[in-house]
Tab-separated table of C-alpha atoms and ligand atoms in Angstrom:
chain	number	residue	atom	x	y	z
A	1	UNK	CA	-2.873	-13.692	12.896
A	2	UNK	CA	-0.911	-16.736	11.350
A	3	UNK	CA	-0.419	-16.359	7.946
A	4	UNK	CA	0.377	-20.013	7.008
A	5	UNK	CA	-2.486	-21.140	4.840
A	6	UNK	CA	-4.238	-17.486	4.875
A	7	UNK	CA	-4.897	-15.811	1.422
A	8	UNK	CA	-3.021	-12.015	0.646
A	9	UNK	CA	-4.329	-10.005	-1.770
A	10	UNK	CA	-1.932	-7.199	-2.538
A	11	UNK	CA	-3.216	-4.482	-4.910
A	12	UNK	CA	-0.198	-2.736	-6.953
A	13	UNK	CA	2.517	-5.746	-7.326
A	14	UNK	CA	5.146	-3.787	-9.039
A	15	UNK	CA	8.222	-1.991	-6.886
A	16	UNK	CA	7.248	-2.631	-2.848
A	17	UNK	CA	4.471	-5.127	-3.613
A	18	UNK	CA	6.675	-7.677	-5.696
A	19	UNK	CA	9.082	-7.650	-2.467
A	20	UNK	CA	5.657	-8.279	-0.391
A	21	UNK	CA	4.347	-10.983	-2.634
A	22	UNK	CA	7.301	-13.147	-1.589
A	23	UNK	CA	8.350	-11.920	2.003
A	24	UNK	CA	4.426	-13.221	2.991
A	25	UNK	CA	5.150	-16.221	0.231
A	26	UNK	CA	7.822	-17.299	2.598
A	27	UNK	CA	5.634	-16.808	6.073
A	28	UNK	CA	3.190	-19.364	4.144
A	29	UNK	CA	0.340	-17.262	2.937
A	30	UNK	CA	-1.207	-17.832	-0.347
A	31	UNK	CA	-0.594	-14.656	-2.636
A	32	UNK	CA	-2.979	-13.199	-5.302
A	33	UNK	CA	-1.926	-9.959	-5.976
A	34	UNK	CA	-2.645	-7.203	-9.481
A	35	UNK	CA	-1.406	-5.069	-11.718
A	36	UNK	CA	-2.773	-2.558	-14.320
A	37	UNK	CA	-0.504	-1.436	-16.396
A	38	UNK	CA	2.432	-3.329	-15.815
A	39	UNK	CA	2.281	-6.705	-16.627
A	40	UNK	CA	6.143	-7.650	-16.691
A	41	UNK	CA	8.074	-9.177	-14.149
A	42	UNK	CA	4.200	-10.979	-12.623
A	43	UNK	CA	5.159	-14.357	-13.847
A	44	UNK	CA	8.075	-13.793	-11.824
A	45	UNK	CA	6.908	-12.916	-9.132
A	46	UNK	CA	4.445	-15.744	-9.086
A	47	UNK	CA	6.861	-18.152	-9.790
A	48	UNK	CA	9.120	-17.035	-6.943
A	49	UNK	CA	5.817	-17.202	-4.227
A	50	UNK	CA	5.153	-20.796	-5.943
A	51	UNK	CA	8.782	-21.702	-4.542
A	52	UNK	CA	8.170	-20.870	-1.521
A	53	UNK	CA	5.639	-24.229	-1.362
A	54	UNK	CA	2.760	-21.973	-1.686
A	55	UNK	CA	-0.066	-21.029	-4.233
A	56	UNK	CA	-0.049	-17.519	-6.191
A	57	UNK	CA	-1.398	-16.034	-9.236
A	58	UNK	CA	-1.727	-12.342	-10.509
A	59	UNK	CA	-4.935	-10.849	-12.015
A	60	UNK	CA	-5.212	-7.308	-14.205
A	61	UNK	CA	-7.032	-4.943	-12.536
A	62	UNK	CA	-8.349	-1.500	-12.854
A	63	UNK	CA	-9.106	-0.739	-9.778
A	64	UNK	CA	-10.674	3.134	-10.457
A	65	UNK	CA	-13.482	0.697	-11.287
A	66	UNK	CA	-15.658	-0.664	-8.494
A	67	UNK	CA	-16.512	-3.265	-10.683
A	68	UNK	CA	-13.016	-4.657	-11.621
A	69	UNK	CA	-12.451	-4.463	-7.704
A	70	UNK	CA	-15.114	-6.372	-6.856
A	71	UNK	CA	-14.143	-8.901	-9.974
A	72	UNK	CA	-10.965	-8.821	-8.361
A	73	UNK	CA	-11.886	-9.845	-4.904
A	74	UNK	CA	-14.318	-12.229	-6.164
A	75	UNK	CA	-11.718	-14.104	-8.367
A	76	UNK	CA	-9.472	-14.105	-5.170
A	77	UNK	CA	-11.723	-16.169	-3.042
A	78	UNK	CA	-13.045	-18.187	-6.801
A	79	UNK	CA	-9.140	-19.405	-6.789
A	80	UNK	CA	-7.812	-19.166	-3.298
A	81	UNK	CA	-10.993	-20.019	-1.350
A	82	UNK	CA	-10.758	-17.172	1.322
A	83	UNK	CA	-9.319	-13.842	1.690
A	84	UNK	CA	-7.659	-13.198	5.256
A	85	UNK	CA	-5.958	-9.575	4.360
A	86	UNK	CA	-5.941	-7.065	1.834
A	87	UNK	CA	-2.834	-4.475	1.735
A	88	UNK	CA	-3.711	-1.492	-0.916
A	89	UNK	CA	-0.417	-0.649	-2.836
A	90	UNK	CA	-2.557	0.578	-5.608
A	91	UNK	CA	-0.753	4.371	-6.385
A	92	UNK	CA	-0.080	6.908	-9.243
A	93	UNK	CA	2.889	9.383	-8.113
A	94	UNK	CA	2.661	12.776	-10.488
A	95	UNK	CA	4.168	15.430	-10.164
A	96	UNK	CA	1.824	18.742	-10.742
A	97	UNK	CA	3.193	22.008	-9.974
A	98	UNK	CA	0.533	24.512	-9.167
A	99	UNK	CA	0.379	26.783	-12.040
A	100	UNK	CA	-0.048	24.067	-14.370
A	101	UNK	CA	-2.424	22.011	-12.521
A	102	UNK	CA	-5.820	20.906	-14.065
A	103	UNK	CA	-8.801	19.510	-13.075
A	104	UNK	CA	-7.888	16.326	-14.836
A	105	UNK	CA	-4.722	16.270	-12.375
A	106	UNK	CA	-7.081	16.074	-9.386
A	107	UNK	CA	-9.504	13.763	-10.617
A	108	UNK	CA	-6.775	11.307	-11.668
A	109	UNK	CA	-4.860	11.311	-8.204
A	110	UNK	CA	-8.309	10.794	-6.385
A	111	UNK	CA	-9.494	8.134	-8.668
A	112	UNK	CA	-5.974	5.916	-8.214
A	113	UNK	CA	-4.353	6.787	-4.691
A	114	UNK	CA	-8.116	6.565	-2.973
A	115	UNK	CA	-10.778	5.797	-4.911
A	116	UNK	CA	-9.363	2.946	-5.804
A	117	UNK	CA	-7.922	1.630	-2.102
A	118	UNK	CA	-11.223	2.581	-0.949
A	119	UNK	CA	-13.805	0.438	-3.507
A	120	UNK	CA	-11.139	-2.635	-3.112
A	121	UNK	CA	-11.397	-2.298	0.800
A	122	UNK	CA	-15.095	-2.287	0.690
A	123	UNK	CA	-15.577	-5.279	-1.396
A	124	UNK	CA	-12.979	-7.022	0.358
A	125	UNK	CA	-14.605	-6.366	3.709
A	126	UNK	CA	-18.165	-7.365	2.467
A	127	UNK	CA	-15.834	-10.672	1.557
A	128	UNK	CA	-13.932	-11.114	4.862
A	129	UNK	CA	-17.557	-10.311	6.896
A	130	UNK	CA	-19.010	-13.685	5.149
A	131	UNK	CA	-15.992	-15.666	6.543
A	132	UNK	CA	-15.959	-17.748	10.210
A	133	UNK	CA	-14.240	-15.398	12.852
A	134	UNK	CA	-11.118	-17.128	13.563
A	135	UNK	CA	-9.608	-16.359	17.340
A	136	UNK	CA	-11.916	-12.762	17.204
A	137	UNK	CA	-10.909	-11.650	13.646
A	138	UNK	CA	-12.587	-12.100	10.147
A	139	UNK	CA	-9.629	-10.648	8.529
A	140	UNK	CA	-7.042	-7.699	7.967
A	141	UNK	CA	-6.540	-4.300	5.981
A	142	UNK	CA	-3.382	-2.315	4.929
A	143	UNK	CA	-3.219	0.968	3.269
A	144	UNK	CA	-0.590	2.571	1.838
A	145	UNK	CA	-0.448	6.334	2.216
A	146	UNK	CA	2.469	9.113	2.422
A	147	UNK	CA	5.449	10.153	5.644
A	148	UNK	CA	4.462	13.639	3.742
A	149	UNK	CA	0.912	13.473	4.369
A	150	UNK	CA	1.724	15.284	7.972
A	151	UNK	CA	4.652	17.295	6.376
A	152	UNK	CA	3.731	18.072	2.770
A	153	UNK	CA	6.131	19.033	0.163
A	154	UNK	CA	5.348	21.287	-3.256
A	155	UNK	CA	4.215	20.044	-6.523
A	156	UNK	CA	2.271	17.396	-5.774
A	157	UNK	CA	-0.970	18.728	-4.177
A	158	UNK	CA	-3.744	16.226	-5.799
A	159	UNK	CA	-1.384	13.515	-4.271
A	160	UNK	CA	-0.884	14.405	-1.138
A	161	UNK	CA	-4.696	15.611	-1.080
A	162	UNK	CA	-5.558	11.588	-1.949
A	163	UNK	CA	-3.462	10.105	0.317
A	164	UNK	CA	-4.171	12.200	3.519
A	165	UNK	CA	-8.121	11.016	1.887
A	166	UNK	CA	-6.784	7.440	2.628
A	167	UNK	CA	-5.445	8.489	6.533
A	168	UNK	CA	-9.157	9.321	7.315
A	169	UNK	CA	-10.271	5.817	5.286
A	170	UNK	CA	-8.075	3.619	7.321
A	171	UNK	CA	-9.687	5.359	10.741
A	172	UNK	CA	-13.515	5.360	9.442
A	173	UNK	CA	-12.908	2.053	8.453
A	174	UNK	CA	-11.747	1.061	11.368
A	175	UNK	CA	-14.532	1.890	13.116
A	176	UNK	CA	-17.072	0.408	10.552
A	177	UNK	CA	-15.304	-3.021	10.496
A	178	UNK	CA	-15.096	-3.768	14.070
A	179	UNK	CA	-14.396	-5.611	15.984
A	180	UNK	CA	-13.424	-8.568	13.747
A	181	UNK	CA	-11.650	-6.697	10.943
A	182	UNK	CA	-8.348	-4.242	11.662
A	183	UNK	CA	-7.554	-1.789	9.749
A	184	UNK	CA	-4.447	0.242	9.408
A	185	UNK	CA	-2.111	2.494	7.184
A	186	UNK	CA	1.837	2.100	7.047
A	187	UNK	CA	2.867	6.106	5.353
A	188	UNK	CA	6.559	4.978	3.843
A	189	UNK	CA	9.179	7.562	3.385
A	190	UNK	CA	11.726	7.570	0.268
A	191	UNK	CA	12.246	3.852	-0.285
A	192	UNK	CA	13.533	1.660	-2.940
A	193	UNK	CA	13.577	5.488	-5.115
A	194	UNK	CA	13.128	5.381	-8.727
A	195	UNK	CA	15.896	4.610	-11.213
A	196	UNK	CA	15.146	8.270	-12.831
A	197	UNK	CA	15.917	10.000	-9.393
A	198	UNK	CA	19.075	11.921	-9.349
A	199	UNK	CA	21.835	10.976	-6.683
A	200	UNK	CA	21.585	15.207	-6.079
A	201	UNK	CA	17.902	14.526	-4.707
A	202	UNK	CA	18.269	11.094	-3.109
A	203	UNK	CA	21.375	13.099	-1.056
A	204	UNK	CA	18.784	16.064	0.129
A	205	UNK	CA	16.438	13.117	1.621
A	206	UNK	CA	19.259	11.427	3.415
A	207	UNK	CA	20.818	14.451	4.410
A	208	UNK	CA	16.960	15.897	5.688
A	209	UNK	CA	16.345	12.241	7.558
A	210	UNK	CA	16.695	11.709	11.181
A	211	UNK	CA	18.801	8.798	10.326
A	212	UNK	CA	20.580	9.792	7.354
A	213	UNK	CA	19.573	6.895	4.617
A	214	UNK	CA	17.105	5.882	1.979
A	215	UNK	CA	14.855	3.054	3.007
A	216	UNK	CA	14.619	-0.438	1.725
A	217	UNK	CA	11.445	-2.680	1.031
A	218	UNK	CA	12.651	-4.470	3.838
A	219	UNK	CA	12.187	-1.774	5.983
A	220	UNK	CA	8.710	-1.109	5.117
A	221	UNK	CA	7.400	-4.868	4.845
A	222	UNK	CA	8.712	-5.582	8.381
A	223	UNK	CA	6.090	-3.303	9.771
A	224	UNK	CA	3.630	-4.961	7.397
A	225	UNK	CA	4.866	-8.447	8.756
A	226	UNK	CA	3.842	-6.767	12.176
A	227	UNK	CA	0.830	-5.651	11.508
A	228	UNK	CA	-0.361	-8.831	10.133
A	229	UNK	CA	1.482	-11.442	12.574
A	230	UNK	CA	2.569	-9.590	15.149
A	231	UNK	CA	0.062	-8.154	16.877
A	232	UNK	CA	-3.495	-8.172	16.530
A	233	UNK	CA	-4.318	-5.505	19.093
A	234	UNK	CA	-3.770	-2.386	16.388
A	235	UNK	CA	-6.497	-0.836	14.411
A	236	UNK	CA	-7.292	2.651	12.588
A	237	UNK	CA	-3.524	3.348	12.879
A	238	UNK	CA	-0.940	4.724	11.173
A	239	UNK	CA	2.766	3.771	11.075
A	240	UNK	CA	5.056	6.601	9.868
A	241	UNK	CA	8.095	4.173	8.169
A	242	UNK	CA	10.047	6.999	6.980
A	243	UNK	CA	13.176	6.952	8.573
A	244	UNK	CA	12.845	10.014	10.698
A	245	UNK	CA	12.191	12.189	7.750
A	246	UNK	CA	9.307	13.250	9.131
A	247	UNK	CA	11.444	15.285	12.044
A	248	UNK	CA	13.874	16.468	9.750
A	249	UNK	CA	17.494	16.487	9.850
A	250	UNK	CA	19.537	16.442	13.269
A	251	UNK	CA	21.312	19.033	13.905
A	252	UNK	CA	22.870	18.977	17.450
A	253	UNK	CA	21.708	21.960	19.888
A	254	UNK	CA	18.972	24.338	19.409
B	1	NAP	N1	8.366	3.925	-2.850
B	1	NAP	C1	8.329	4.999	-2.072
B	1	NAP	O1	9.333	5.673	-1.846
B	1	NAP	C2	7.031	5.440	-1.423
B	1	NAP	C3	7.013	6.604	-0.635
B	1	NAP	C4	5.810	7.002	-0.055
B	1	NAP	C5	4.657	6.250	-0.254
B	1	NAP	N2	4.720	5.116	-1.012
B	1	NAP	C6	3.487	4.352	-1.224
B	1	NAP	O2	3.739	2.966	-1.085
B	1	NAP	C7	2.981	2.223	-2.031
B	1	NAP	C8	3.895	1.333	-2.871
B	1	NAP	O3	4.899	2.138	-3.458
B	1	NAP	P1	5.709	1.641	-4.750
B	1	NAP	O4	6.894	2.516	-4.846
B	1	NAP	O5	5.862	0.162	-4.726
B	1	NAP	O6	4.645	2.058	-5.879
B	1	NAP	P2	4.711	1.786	-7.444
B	1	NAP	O7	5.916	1.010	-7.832
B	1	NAP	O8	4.461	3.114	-8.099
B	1	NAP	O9	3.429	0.843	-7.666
B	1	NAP	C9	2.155	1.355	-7.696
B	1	NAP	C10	1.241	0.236	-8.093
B	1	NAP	O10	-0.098	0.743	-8.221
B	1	NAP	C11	-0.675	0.114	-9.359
B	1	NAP	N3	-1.765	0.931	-9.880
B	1	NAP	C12	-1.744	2.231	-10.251
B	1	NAP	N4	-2.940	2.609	-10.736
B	1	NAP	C13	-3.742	1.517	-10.655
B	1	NAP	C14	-5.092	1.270	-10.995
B	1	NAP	N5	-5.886	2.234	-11.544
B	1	NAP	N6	-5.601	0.034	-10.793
B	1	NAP	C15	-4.818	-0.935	-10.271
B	1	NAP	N7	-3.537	-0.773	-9.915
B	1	NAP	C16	-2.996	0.442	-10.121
B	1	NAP	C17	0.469	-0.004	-10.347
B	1	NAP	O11	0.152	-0.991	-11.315
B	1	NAP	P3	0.793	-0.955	-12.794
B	1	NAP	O12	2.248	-0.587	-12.636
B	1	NAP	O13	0.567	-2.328	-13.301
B	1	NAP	O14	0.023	0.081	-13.571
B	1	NAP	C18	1.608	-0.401	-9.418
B	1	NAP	O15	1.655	-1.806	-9.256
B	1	NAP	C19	2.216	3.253	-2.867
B	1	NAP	O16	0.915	3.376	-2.362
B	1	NAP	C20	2.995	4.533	-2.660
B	1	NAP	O17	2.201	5.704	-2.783
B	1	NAP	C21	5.868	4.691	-1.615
């Protein structure tokens, strides 16, 4: 798929999505992306996609709704005209040890890191399904899940629960949508970490990484880039962008 002219929604503009907004700014797509809670640093974000000759806005959405998904899709096409690809960023990341965990804690993961993807997918696929197929496709998904999904850690059980929730998603939907829509799932390692995490902890994930370093947004928005323009032959799969984390560290012979 060429993205010149298409419309992007991204769901969850704030750390990798900002970085998204303007690296598929730049390839020419139109951007409409959200946020929920965070409403600083949008206008900048627009403003930098708007420099890059194309049109952008953001819109507040909560997407544990269905409703304020489908608003948000609907506003999409209302002020871009179309909607050629959705990418899910939409996440909450909490940690909840075990002996303190609640049923609120579970409820709350499930509601933002799938219920959420999943009721934006849906009305964006009812969306893409009225459009004209354009050389076989109707349109693209992206979900974001976890590199930990296959290899969980502790502590954050409701999370990991929601996200391996979205693995199965990205394959049932998959198969639902086509053969005109593709759907797939990039599962980032650590990437662009939090300013609250330690240099102690950010050393354990380089030193437990195939290839010894933190990722970038870069890193993980390449193999978005891919996804969406360079290949269309890919669906109900899931890209592991974790920087050989998921095999551990390397530790010469056995
Ligand atoms: N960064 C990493 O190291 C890493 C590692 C593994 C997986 N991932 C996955 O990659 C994706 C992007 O990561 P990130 O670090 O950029 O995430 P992030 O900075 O935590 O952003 C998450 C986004 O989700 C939005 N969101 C949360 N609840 C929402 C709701 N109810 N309705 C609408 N939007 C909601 C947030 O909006 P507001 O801020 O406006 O509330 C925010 O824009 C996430 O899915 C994450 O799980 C990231």
């Amino acid at each position: 798929m060429r993205l010149a002219g298409k419309t992007v929604l991204i769901t969850g503009g704030r750390r990798l999505g900002a970085k998204l907004a303007i690296l598929l700014a730049q390839r020419g797509a139109n951007l409409a992306f959200s946020y929920h809670t965070s409403p600083d640093g949008m206008q900048s974000v627009v403003e930098e996609c708007r420099l890059a000759g194309v049109q952008a806005e953001s819109f507040r959405a909560d997407l544990r709704n269905p409703e304020e998904a489908d608003l948000l899709v609907q506003n999409t096409i209302a002020r871009f005209g179309s909607l050629s690809v959705l990418i899910n960023l939409t996440s909450v990341y909490t940690r909840t040890p075990l002996d303190t965990l609640e049923p609120k804690d579970y409820y709350e993961a499930i509601a933002s890191n799938l219920s959420a993807p999943y009721f934006t997918a849906i009305a964006a696929a009812r969306a893409m399904r009225q459009q004209p197929i354009e050389n076989g496709l109707q349109g693209k998904i992206i979900h974001f899940t976890d590199w930990a999904v296959d290899r969980p850690y502790r502590f954050f059980l409701p999370y990991l629960v929601a996200k391996g929730g979205l693995v199965t998603l990205t394959k049932a939907l998959a198969v639902e949508l086509a053969p005109t829509i593709t759907v797939n799932a990039i599962a980032p390692g650590t990437v662009e970490p939090a300013a609250a995490a330690s240099e102690q902890k950010l050393e354990r994930i380089r030193r437990s990484s195939a290839l010894h370093r933190i990722g970038s947004a870069d890193d993980v928005n390449q193999a978005v880039l891919y996804l969406l323009e360079g290949t269309d032959f890919v669906t109900g799969e899931v890209f592991r962008v974790d920087g050989g984390r998921f095999l551990g560290a390397t530790t010469g012979d056995v």
